[in-house]
Each structure stands twice: as C-alpha cells, then as structure tokens.
mmCIF file of the C-alpha atoms, coordinates in Angstrom:
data_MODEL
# 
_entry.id   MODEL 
# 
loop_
_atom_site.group_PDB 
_atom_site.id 
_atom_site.type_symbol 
_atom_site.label_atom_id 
_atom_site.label_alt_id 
_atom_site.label_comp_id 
_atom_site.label_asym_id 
_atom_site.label_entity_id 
_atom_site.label_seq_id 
_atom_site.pdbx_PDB_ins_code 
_atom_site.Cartn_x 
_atom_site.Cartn_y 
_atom_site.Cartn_z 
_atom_site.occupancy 
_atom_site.B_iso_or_equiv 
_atom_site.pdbx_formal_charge 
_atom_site.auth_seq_id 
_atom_site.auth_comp_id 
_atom_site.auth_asym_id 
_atom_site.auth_atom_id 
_atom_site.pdbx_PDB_model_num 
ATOM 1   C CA . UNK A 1 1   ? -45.794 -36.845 12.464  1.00 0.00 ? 1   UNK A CA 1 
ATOM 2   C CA . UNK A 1 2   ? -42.266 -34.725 11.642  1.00 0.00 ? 2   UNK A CA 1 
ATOM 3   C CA . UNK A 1 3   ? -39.884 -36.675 9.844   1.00 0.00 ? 3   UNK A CA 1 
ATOM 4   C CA . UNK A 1 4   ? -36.085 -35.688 8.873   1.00 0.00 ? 4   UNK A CA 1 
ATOM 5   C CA . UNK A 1 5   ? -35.540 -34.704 5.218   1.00 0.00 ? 5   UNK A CA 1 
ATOM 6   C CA . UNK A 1 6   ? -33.146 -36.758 3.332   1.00 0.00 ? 6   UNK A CA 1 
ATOM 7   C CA . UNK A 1 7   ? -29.776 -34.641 2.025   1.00 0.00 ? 7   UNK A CA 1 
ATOM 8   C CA . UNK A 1 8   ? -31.361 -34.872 -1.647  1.00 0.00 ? 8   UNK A CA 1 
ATOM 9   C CA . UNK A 1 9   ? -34.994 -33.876 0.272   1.00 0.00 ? 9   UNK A CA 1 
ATOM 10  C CA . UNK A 1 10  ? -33.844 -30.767 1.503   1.00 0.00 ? 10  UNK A CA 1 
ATOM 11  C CA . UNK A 1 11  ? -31.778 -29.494 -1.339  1.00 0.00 ? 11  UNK A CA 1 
ATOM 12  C CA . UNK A 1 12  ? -34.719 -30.262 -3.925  1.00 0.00 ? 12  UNK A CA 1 
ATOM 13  C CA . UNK A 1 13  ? -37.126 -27.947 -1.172  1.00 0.00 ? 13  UNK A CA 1 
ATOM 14  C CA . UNK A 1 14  ? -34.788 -25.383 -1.510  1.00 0.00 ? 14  UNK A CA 1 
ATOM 15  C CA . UNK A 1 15  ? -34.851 -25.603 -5.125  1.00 0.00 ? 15  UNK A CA 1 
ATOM 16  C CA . UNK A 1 16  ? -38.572 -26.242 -5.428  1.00 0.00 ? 16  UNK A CA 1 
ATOM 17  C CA . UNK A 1 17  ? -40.116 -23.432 -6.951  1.00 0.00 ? 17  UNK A CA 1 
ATOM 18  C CA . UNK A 1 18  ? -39.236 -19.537 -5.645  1.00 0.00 ? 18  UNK A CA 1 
ATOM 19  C CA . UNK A 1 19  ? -38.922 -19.390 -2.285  1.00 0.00 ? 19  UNK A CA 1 
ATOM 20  C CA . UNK A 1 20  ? -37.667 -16.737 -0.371  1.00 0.00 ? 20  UNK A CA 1 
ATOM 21  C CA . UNK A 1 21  ? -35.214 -17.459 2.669   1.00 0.00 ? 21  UNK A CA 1 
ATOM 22  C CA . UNK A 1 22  ? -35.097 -15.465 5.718   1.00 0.00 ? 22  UNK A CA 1 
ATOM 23  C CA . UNK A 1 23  ? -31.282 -14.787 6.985   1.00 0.00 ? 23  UNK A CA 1 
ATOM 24  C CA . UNK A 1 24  ? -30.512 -14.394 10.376  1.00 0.00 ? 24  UNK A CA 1 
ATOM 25  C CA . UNK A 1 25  ? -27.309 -12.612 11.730  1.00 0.00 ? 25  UNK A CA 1 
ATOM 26  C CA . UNK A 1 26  ? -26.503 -10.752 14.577  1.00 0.00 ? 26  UNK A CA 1 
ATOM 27  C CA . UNK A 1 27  ? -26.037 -6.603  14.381  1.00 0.00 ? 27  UNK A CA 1 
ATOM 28  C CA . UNK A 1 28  ? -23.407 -4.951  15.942  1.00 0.00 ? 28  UNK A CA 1 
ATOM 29  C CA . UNK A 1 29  ? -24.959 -3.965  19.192  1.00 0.00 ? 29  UNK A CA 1 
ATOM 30  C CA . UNK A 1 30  ? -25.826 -7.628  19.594  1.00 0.00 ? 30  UNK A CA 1 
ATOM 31  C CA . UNK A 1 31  ? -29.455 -7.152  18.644  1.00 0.00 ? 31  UNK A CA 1 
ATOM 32  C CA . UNK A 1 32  ? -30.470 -10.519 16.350  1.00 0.00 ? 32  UNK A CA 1 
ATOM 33  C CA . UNK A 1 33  ? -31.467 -9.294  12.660  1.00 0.00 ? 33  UNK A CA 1 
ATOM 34  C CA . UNK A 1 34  ? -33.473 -10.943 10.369  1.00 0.00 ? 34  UNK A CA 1 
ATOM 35  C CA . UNK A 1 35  ? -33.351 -9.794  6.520   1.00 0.00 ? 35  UNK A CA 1 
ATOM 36  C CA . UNK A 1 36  ? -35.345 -11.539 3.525   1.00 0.00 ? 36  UNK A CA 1 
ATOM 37  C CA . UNK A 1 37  ? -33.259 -13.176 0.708   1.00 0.00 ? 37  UNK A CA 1 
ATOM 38  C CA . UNK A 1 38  ? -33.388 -14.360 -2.397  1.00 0.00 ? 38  UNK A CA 1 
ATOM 39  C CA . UNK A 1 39  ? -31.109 -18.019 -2.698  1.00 0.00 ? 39  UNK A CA 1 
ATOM 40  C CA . UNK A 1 40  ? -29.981 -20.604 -4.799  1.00 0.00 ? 40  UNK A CA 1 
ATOM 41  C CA . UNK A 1 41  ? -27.877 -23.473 -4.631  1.00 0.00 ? 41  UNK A CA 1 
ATOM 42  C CA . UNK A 1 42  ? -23.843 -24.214 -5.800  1.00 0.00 ? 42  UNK A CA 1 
ATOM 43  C CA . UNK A 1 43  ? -22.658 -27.339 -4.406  1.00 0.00 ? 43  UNK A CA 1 
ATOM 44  C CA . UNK A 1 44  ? -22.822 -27.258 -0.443  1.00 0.00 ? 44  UNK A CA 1 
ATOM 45  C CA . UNK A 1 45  ? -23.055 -23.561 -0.576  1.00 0.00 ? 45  UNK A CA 1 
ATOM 46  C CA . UNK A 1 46  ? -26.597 -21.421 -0.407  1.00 0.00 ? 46  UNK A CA 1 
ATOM 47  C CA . UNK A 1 47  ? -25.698 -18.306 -2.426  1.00 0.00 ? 47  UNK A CA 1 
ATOM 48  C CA . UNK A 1 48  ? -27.474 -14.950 -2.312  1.00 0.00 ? 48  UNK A CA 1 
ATOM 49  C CA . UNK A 1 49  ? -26.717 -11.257 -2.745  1.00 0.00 ? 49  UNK A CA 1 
ATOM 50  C CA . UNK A 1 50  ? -27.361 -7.704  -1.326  1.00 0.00 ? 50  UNK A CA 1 
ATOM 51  C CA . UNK A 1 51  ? -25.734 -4.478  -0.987  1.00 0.00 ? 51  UNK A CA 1 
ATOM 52  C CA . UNK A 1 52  ? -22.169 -4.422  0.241   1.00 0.00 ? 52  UNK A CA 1 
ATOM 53  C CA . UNK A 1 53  ? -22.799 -1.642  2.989   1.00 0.00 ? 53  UNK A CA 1 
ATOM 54  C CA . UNK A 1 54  ? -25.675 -3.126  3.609   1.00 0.00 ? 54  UNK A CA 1 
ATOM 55  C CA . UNK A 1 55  ? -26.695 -4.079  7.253   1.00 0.00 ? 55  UNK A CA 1 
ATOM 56  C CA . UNK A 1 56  ? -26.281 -7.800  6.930   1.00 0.00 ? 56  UNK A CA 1 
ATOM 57  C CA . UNK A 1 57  ? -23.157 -6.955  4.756   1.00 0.00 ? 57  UNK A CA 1 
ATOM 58  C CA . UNK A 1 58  ? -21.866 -4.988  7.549   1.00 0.00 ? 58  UNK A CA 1 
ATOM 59  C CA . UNK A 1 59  ? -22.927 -7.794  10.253  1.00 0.00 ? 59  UNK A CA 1 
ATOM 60  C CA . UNK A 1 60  ? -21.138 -10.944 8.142   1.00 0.00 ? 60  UNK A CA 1 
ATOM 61  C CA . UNK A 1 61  ? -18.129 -9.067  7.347   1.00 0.00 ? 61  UNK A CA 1 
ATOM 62  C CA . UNK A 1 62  ? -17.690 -8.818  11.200  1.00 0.00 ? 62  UNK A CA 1 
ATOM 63  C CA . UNK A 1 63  ? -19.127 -12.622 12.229  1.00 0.00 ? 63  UNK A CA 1 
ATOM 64  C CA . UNK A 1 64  ? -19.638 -14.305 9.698   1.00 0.00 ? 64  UNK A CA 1 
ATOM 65  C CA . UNK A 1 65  ? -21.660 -16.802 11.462  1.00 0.00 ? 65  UNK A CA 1 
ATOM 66  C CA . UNK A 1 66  ? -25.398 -16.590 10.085  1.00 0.00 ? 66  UNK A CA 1 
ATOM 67  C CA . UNK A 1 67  ? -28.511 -18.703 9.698   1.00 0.00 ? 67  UNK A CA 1 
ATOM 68  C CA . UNK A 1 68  ? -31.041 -19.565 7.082   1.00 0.00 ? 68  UNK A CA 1 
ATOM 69  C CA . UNK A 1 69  ? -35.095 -20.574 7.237   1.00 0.00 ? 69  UNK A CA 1 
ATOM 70  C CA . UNK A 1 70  ? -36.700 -21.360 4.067   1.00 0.00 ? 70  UNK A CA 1 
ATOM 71  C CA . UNK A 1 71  ? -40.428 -22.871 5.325   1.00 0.00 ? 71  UNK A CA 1 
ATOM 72  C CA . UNK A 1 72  ? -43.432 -24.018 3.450   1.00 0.00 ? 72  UNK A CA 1 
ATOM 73  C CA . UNK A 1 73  ? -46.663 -22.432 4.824   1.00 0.00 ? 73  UNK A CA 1 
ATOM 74  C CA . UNK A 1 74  ? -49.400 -24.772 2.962   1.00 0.00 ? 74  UNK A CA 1 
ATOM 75  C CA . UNK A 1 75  ? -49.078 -28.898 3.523   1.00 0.00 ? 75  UNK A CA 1 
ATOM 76  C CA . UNK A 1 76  ? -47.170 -30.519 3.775   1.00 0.00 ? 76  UNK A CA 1 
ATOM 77  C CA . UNK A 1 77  ? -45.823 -27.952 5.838   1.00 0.00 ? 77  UNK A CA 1 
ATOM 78  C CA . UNK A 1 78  ? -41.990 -28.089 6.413   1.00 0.00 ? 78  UNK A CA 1 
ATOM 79  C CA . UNK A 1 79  ? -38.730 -25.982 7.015   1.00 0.00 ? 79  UNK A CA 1 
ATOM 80  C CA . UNK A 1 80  ? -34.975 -26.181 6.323   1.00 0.00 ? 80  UNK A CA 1 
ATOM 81  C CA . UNK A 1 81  ? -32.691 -24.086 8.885   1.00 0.00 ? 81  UNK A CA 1 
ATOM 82  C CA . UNK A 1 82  ? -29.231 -23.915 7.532   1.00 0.00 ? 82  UNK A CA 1 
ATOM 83  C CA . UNK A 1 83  ? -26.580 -22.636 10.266  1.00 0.00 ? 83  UNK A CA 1 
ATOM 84  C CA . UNK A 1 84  ? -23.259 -21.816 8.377   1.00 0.00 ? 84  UNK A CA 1 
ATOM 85  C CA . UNK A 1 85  ? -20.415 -18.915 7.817   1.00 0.00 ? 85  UNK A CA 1 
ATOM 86  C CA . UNK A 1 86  ? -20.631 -16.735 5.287   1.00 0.00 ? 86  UNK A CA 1 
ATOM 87  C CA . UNK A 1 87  ? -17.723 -15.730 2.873   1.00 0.00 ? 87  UNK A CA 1 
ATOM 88  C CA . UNK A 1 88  ? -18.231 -12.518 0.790   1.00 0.00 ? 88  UNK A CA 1 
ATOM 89  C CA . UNK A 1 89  ? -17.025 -11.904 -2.849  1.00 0.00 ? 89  UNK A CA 1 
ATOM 90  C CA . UNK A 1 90  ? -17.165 -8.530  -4.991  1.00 0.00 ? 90  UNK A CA 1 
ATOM 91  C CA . UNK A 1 91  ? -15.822 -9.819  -8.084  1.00 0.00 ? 91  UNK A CA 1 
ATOM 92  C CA . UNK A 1 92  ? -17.693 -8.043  -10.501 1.00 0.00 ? 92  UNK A CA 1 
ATOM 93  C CA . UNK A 1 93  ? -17.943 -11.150 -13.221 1.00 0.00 ? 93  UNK A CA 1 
ATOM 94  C CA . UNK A 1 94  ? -19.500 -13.494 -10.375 1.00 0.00 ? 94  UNK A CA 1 
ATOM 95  C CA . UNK A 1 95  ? -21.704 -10.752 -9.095  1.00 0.00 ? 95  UNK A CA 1 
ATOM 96  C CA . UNK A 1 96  ? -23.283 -10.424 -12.692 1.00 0.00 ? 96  UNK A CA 1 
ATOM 97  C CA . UNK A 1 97  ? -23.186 -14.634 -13.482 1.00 0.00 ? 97  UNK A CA 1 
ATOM 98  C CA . UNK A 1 98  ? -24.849 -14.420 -9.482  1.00 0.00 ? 98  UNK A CA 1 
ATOM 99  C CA . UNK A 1 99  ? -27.390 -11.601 -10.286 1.00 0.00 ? 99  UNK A CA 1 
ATOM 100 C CA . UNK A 1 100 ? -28.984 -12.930 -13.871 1.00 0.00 ? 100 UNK A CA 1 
ATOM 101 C CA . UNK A 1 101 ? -29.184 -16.517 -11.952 1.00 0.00 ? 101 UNK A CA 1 
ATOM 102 C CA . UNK A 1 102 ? -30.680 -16.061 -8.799  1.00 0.00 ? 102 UNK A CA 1 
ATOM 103 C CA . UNK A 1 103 ? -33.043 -13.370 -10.516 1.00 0.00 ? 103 UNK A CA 1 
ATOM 104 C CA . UNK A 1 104 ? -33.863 -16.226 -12.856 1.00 0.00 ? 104 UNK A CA 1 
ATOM 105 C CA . UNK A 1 105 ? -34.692 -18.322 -10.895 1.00 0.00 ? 105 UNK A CA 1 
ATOM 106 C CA . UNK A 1 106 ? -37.078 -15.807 -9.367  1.00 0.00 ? 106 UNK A CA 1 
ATOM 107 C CA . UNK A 1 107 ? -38.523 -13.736 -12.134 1.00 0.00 ? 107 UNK A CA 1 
ATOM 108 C CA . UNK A 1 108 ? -38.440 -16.169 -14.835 1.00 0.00 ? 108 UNK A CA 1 
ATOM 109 C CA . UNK A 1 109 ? -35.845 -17.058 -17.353 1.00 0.00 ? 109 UNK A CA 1 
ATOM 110 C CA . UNK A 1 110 ? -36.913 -14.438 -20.156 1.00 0.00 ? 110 UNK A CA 1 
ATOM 111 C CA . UNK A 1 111 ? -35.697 -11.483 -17.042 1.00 0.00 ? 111 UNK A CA 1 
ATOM 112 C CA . UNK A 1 112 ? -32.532 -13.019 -16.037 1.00 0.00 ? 112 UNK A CA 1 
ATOM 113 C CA . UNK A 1 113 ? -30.103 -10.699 -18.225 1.00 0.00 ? 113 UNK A CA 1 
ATOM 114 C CA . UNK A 1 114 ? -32.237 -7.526  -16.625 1.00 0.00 ? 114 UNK A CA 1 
ATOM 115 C CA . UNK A 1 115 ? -31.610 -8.748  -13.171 1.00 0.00 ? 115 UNK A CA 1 
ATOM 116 C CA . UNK A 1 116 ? -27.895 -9.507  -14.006 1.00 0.00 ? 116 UNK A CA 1 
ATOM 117 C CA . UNK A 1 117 ? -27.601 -6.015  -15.652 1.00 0.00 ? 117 UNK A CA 1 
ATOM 118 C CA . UNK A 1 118 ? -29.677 -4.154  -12.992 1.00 0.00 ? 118 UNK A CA 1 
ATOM 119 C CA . UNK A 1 119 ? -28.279 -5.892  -9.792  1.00 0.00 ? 119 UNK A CA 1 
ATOM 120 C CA . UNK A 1 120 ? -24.408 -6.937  -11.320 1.00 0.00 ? 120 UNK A CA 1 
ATOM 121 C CA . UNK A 1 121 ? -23.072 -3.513  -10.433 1.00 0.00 ? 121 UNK A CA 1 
ATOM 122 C CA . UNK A 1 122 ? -20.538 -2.192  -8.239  1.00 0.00 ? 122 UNK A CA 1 
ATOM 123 C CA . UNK A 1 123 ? -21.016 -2.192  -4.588  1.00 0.00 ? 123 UNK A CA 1 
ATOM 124 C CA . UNK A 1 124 ? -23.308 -5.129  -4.324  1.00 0.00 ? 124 UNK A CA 1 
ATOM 125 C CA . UNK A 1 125 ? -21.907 -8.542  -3.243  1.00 0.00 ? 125 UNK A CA 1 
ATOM 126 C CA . UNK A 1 126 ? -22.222 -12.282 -3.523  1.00 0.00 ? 126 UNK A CA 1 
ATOM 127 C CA . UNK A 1 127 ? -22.429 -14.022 -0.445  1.00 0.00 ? 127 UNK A CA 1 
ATOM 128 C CA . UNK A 1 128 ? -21.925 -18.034 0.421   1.00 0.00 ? 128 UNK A CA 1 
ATOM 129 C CA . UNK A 1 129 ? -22.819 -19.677 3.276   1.00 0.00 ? 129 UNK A CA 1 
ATOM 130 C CA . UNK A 1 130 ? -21.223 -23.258 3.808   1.00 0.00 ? 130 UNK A CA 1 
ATOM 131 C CA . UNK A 1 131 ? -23.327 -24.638 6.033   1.00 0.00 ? 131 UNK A CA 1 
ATOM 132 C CA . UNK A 1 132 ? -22.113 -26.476 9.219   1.00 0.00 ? 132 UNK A CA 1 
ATOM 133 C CA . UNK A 1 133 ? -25.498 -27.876 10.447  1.00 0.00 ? 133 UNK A CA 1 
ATOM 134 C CA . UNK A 1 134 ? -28.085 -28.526 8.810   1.00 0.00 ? 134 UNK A CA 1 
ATOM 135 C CA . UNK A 1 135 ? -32.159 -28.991 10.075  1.00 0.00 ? 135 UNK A CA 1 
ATOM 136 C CA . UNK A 1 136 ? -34.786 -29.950 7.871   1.00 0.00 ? 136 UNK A CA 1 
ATOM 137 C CA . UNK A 1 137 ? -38.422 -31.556 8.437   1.00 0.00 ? 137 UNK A CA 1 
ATOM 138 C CA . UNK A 1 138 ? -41.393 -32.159 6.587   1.00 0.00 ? 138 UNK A CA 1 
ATOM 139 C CA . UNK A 1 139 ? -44.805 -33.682 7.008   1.00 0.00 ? 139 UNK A CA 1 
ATOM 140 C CA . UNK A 1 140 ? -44.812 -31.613 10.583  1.00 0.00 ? 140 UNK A CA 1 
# 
C-alpha cells in the first residue's frame, strides 16, 4: 500500500545515494522534453546544471515552469515529482562551488575539484527550481 513521504522523507530520498533526476519542460514548439540531470539539494531549492544554450536552457529561460522525477526502481519502490520554476544563474563563482558539489556528490569526493574545474566554465549555468508542489510516495 502507497503511503505519502514525510517533508524530511522525501528530501533524505533525494539525497540518498546518486540518483539521477529526470527534468521535464516544455520545447518551444510545445512538444514536452524530458532531459536527465544530475541534482542536489540547497534549502527548498533542487539545484542542477547544464549548458546555457542548451535545449532545456533555451526552454526555462522562456517558461520557466518545469518538473522533476527522481524514482527508485528496486523495493521499496517510490518516486518524488517536484513541479516548480526555475531561475537561472551564470555567475561564474557559483557555477564552479555548483559544479565540484553536485559532481561530488556523484563521482565521489576525491573528483569533486575535476568536475568543478571541468564543468565551472563559461557558458554553462546553474539552475534552481523552487518547487511549488510537491508529490512523493513510497512503499507503492
């Protein structure tokens, strides 16, 4: 039986362990998009990054409306589906701090200054979605 994941339940999925979000916006011809992301967590917002012509750059510069799935395909299978606007920041210094930490949290502590050096250049982007709704079960 599904049950609703607490605030702190939710967050600490997120947080659990690697996993890779799926972001969801819609591209300019109104065709919905879905792009893989790497996320973490700063206060309310889910942070990520990616190129700043990219597609989904493009799309949330535009509407910044987007949404994120993280799931869990092995039990106890469960998903979080954050709906929420994205803001957009260049600022080189936060892109770097943004880059080492999120590729971190991925690759392992020992890589973070060569993901901060490889991906905290010019023309990539941070990206913050506040979310506005949030949906999250487990145990489903």
């Amino acid at each position: 039986m599904a049950r609703d994941m607490t605030d702190g339940e939710w967050r600490a999925f997120l947080l659990a362990g690697p996993r890779t979000a799926t972001l969801g916006w819609v591209a300019d011809d109104g065709r919905p998009m879905t792009a893989a992301v790497w996320i973490d967590l700063d206060d309310d917002d889910v942070v990520f990054q990616t190129g700043g012509r990219s597609a989904k750059a493009r799309a949330m510069a535009r509407d910044p409306r987007v949404v994120l799935l993280v799931a869990n395909d092995a039990e106890p299978f469960a998903f979080v589906r954050i709906d929420g606007e994205a803001s957009i920041s260049d600022d080189l210094d936060e892109v770097r701090r943004w880059a080492a930490r999120i590729g971190g949290r991925y690759m392992g502590a020992e890589r973070a200054d060569e993901f901060g050096s490889r991906n905290g250049v010019p023309g990539e982007i941070v990206v913050r979605v506040r979310p506005s709704r949030v949906v999250a079960q487990t145990e489903i």
